[in-house]
Amino acid sequence: MKDSFLLVSKCILSTIYFKEDMEVIKMTEKNLEKIIDADIHPWINGDIEGLKPYLSKAMWAHFDGRMRLPDHPLRPPLEKSTSIRLDTIPPGGGAGGSDPVYMAEDLLDRYNIEHAILSSVQAGKLVSYPNPIEATALASAFNDYFLNEWLTVDSRYKLAMCVAVHDPLKAAEEIRRVGKEKGVVAVFMPLFNILMGNSYYYPIYEAAQELGLPILIHPTGTEGGFSTSVAMAGGVPRSYIERHTDFPQVAYGNLVSMVFEGVFVRFPKLKVLVAEFGYSWVPSVMWRMDQNWRNFRREVPWLEKEPSQYLLEHVRFTSQPAEEPEKSKYLTQIFEMMHADKTLIFSTDYPHWDNDFPDNTFRHLDEDLRRKIFYDNAAELFNLK
Amino acid sequence: MAYCIGEIGEVPKGKALIKEVNGISVGVFYEDGKAYAVRNLCPHKQAPICKGSLCGTMLPSQPEEFVFGLEGKVLKCPWHGWEFDIQSGDALFGISQRKVKTYPVEIKDGMIYVDL
């Protein structure tokens, strides 16, 4: 059996980079493994203030000094109560993740990442806003900001454009406006407290399918904290450790809803990336859906095959935070059960506190499975081949 | 070998006449002038399936649409609701490869004969 550690080590070379004038600018070790990072988080300093150039005069006047997007009151018990690593603050200041040039050095160059998908958790906070006019304008501003100030800086950045689900028809318009731009590879859909199988979201799915863009869902940090945002099962968590542990239940319920409501029958080319919701629960949800389908198929007669087959065909999961079972062999077993060779996609979650990196993640895998998780599955999903 | 298990008039509407023949529990349904004999054992969890109902079910359809059909042709287990074709014993719409055991049955002079 191949030892993946040795394989990876063999791929590491010392490399010297030169500018055109041959000035040595950097000497580092470069990992030649091909990597796509499916989930990184840019930040705009000042929240709405930072979006000013991308808001109409009328909307700027409307916000009238109301500049901050709200935080969930349960903060991570880390220095300054922030989920953004303080050691990622760029040399010029601002929050970690706010400087595309520095992030390229600190993440993309360091780990030889070929493509990295930007999904803005900051934009995800829009689901805490009850007003659809505000949320729709801000979503467009976020998209234009990232198109102009990130994708132009480094072509390795790709964008999961954001939509405001407050007005699904406007969200579909936004997908058709932005989705054709070069470098846009997904639609980040921050969720309301409406399950994803609900026809409420269909205009968004229709537009995403039309443009060949997968829907990306991700915790928005608002879960359980605001009246419009996703409620946690059973009640309201009372600490960060609780709400962070409970994230998978959000994805679990939404996938069950999508499969049984027939979203993938209605939208046969639609794909979904479930980012940062964990994945050790995926075998469980597949088994439970199939078991109940055998019992109660008559409630969902539009399903043409086992529910798990829809999940395996249409849904992908990001790897971060890498699960840490009691024995590492359990992870291998879970990978087999969830068909990780098709469904799992590597992500770092940079610059958040719980980020994973290629050199400390899934070192036990054989070369073939590692390549699929770190590159092939993402290349197929985001059409980056 | 054919066994006489009772009179056709004993079969309740939509339900089975259940009798034991050579240690095997067998149910006979009678619907629209046709008799069906089935082993009273669900292949899923060994439930007494003949205590379930002979009914119809939802046919394959578009999302958010119900089309009812196969009325009187579906044997539905009283435990987990698994549905089988009463004629062939096959699980319906691919929910399982497991089958309910069916037997040839004849009605002669109002009496039910099951071939076990």
XYZ file of N, CA, C and O in Angstrom, chain A residues 151-230:
320
model
N -11.432 39.547 -8.220
C -11.197 38.720 -9.399
C -10.229 39.373 -10.379
O -9.556 38.680 -11.142
N -10.144 40.695 -10.345
C -9.198 41.382 -11.232
C -7.770 41.350 -10.685
O -6.819 41.565 -11.421
N -7.648 41.064 -9.408
C -6.322 41.072 -8.775
C -5.571 39.783 -9.063
O -4.366 39.775 -9.300
N -6.284 38.681 -9.046
C -5.617 37.388 -9.213
C -6.622 36.405 -9.813
O -7.697 36.187 -9.243
N -6.277 35.853 -10.952
C -7.233 34.987 -11.665
C -7.466 33.662 -10.949
O -8.349 32.898 -11.326
N -6.690 33.400 -9.910
C -6.950 32.173 -9.140
C -8.212 32.321 -8.291
O -8.809 31.328 -7.905
N -8.600 33.548 -8.013
C -9.846 33.748 -7.272
C -11.042 33.493 -8.171
O -11.107 33.985 -9.302
N -11.986 32.727 -7.659
C -13.271 32.511 -8.330
C -14.363 32.916 -7.338
O -14.161 32.855 -6.128
N -15.498 33.304 -7.877
C -16.531 33.878 -7.008
C -17.778 33.006 -6.923
O -18.322 32.601 -7.947
N -18.205 32.760 -5.683
C -19.564 32.277 -5.449
C -20.393 33.532 -5.218
O -20.390 34.097 -4.124
N -21.047 33.991 -6.268
C -21.816 35.249 -6.160
C -22.946 35.066 -5.160
O -23.482 33.980 -4.982
N -23.277 36.177 -4.524
C -24.269 36.112 -3.454
C -25.648 36.529 -3.965
O -25.749 37.372 -4.859
N -26.678 35.929 -3.415
C -28.041 36.409 -3.689
C -28.752 36.686 -2.368
O -28.440 36.072 -1.349
N -29.701 37.615 -2.443
C -30.581 37.858 -1.298
C -31.858 37.058 -1.545
O -32.579 37.325 -2.503
N -32.117 36.091 -0.685
C -33.286 35.224 -0.903
C -34.595 35.918 -0.532
O -35.664 35.350 -0.737
N -34.477 37.125 -0.034
C -35.668 37.877 0.367
C -36.646 38.047 -0.784
O -37.851 38.135 -0.587
N -36.108 38.167 -1.994
C -36.929 38.345 -3.184
C -36.362 37.404 -4.252
O -35.447 37.779 -5.003
N -36.884 36.178 -4.337
C -36.284 35.184 -5.240
C -36.288 35.602 -6.707
O -35.363 35.236 -7.451
N -37.271 36.387 -7.129
C -37.280 36.828 -8.535
C -36.138 37.812 -8.794
O -35.458 37.730 -9.821
N -35.916 38.705 -7.838
C -34.783 39.639 -7.961
C -33.451 38.865 -7.868
O -32.481 39.213 -8.532
N -33.444 37.849 -7.026
C -32.231 37.036 -6.911
C -31.918 36.355 -8.242
O -30.755 36.283 -8.659
N -32.957 35.877 -8.910
C -32.753 35.241 -10.219
C -32.226 36.259 -11.230
O -31.340 35.950 -12.038
N -32.745 37.469 -11.161
C -32.232 38.544 -12.049
C -30.748 38.776 -11.794
O -29.959 38.970 -12.713
N -30.386 38.768 -10.521
C -28.987 39.010 -10.155
C -28.089 37.885 -10.682
O -26.972 38.135 -11.148
N -28.587 36.658 -10.611
C -27.807 35.529 -11.140
C -27.592 35.710 -12.638
O -26.489 35.495 -13.155
N -28.628 36.165 -13.321
C -28.494 36.341 -14.780
C -27.616 37.556 -15.107
O -26.986 37.610 -16.156
N -27.554 38.521 -14.200
C -26.702 39.694 -14.415
C -25.225 39.372 -14.172
O -24.360 39.699 -14.989
N -24.965 38.669 -13.060
C -23.579 38.475 -12.628
C -23.024 37.096 -13.038
O -21.830 36.941 -13.251
N -23.930 36.140 -13.166
C -23.492 34.746 -13.326
C -22.696 34.467 -14.576
O -21.984 33.464 -14.644
N -22.801 35.351 -15.572
C -22.047 35.105 -16.811
C -20.664 35.733 -16.772
O -19.866 35.546 -17.696
N -20.379 36.500 -15.734
C -19.070 37.155 -15.644
C -17.970 36.105 -15.472
O -18.157 35.091 -14.793
N -16.847 36.393 -16.077
C -15.719 35.471 -15.994
C -15.304 35.284 -14.528
O -15.161 36.270 -13.798
N -15.121 34.063 -14.131
C -14.671 33.796 -12.765
C -15.799 33.533 -11.787
O -15.542 33.163 -10.646
N -17.037 33.722 -12.208
C -18.164 33.393 -11.320
C -18.482 31.915 -11.506
O -18.790 31.479 -12.616
N -18.398 31.150 -10.430
C -18.503 29.690 -10.569
C -19.607 29.075 -9.716
O -19.817 27.861 -9.768
N -20.290 29.874 -8.914
C -21.332 29.309 -8.048
C -22.238 30.441 -7.563
O -21.920 31.623 -7.711
N -23.363 30.034 -6.986
C -24.301 30.984 -6.380
C -24.390 30.677 -4.888
O -24.860 29.603 -4.490
N -23.882 31.598 -4.086
C -23.989 31.446 -2.637
C -25.382 31.906 -2.230
O -25.760 33.053 -2.458
N -26.133 30.979 -1.640
C -27.522 31.262 -1.274
C -27.672 31.224 0.247
O -27.983 30.180 0.827
N -27.460 32.352 0.924
C -27.682 32.389 2.377
C -29.154 32.099 2.643
O -30.022 32.687 1.992
N -29.428 31.235 3.601
C -30.790 30.712 3.768
C -31.619 31.507 4.758
O -31.141 31.913 5.816
N -32.879 31.674 4.387
C -33.924 32.074 5.318
C -34.362 30.838 6.098
O -33.927 29.720 5.820
N -35.319 31.043 7.002
C -35.859 29.894 7.731
C -36.962 29.214 6.906
O -38.082 29.017 7.372
N -36.594 28.907 5.667
C -37.482 28.200 4.746
C -36.651 27.058 4.162
O -35.557 27.301 3.639
N -37.145 25.846 4.269
C -36.356 24.706 3.788
C -36.179 24.755 2.273
O -37.051 25.222 1.537
N -35.054 24.233 1.821
C -34.655 24.417 0.425
C -35.509 23.669 -0.586
O -35.406 23.919 -1.782
N -36.346 22.749 -0.128
C -37.238 22.081 -1.066
C -38.451 22.917 -1.408
O -39.195 22.594 -2.341
N -38.634 23.999 -0.673
C -39.816 24.838 -0.858
C -39.755 25.569 -2.205
O -38.702 26.079 -2.595
N -40.907 25.655 -2.864
C -40.944 26.289 -4.189
C -40.590 27.775 -4.131
O -40.327 28.385 -5.162
N -40.560 28.328 -2.948
C -40.121 29.715 -2.760
C -38.799 29.977 -3.479
O -38.587 31.018 -4.082
N -37.882 28.989 -3.414
C -36.532 29.182 -3.962
C -36.431 28.842 -5.454
O -35.367 28.987 -6.056
N -37.519 28.339 -6.065
C -37.401 27.811 -7.432
C -36.859 28.815 -8.460
O -36.076 28.423 -9.337
N -37.246 30.105 -8.384
C -36.661 31.032 -9.375
C -35.129 31.076 -9.304
O -34.461 31.238 -10.330
N -34.609 30.911 -8.102
C -33.142 30.916 -7.934
C -32.544 29.663 -8.565
O -31.547 29.722 -9.292
N -33.178 28.522 -8.307
C -32.667 27.267 -8.882
C -32.737 27.300 -10.415
O -31.834 26.828 -11.100
N -33.818 27.860 -10.904
C -34.008 27.904 -12.355
C -32.882 28.712 -13.011
O -32.295 28.291 -14.008
N -32.580 29.868 -12.426
C -31.529 30.717 -12.991
C -30.154 30.048 -12.846
O -29.337 30.089 -13.766
N -29.914 29.432 -11.694
C -28.613 28.776 -11.470
C -28.419 27.625 -12.453
O -27.347 27.464 -13.042
N -29.473 26.849 -12.640
C -29.370 25.731 -13.590
C -29.144 26.251 -15.008
O -28.330 25.707 -15.756
N -29.851 27.312 -15.335
C -29.732 27.902 -16.683
C -28.284 28.307 -16.956
O -27.775 28.112 -18.058
N -27.610 28.863 -15.948
C -26.236 29.316 -16.146
C -25.192 28.255 -15.788
O -24.001 28.509 -15.858
N -25.655 27.077 -15.385
C -24.729 25.997 -15.058
C -23.939 26.260 -13.792
O -22.802 25.788 -13.654
N -24.530 27.006 -12.859
C -23.820 27.333 -11.615
C -24.382 26.517 -10.453
O -25.601 26.484 -10.254
N -23.523 25.854 -9.678
C -24.033 25.159 -8.491
C -24.479 26.152 -7.420
O -23.951 27.262 -7.332
N -25.451 25.731 -6.626
C -25.857 26.498 -5.454
C -24.921 26.138 -4.305
O -24.686 24.949 -4.042
N -24.371 27.137 -3.646
C -23.495 26.905 -2.491
C -24.239 27.350 -1.233
O -24.740 28.480 -1.184
N -24.369 26.455 -0.267
C -24.902 26.881 1.030
C -23.790 26.779 2.064
O -22.873 25.940 1.940
N -23.867 27.619 3.049
C -22.786 27.762 4.027
C -23.415 28.383 5.277
O -24.332 29.198 5.153
N -22.955 28.026 6.454
C -23.446 28.754 7.626
C -23.216 30.246 7.421
O -22.175 30.658 6.907
N -24.190 31.027 7.821
C -24.053 32.478 7.658
C -23.636 33.147 8.964
O -23.396 34.349 8.996
N -23.596 32.363 10.017
C -23.291 32.939 11.325
C -24.507 33.565 11.977
O -24.428 34.052 13.109
N -25.623 33.566 11.258
C -26.834 34.176 11.823
C -27.783 33.131 12.407
O -28.791 33.481 13.026
N -27.468 31.848 12.187
C -28.391 30.779 12.555
C -28.801 30.883 14.025
O -27.956 30.992 14.921
N -30.077 30.864 14.256
C -30.581 30.889 15.626
C -30.498 32.248 16.293
O -30.868 32.388 17.463
N -30.031 33.267 15.558
C -29.799 34.553 16.193
C -30.760 35.659 15.794
O -30.822 36.690 16.457
N -31.474 35.453 14.686
C -32.347 36.513 14.163
C -33.665 35.898 13.709
O -33.722 34.725 13.336
N -34.712 36.712 13.687
C -36.040 36.155 13.417
C -36.176 35.636 11.993
O -36.963 34.738 11.729
N -35.424 36.186 11.032
C -35.544 35.721 9.649
C -34.587 34.586 9.326
O -34.767 33.879 8.336
N -33.548 34.410 10.132
C -32.523 33.436 9.759
C -32.906 32.037 10.227
O -33.894 31.842 10.925
N -32.114 31.064 9.802
C -32.414 29.658 10.053
C -32.500 29.376 11.552
O -31.634 29.802 12.322
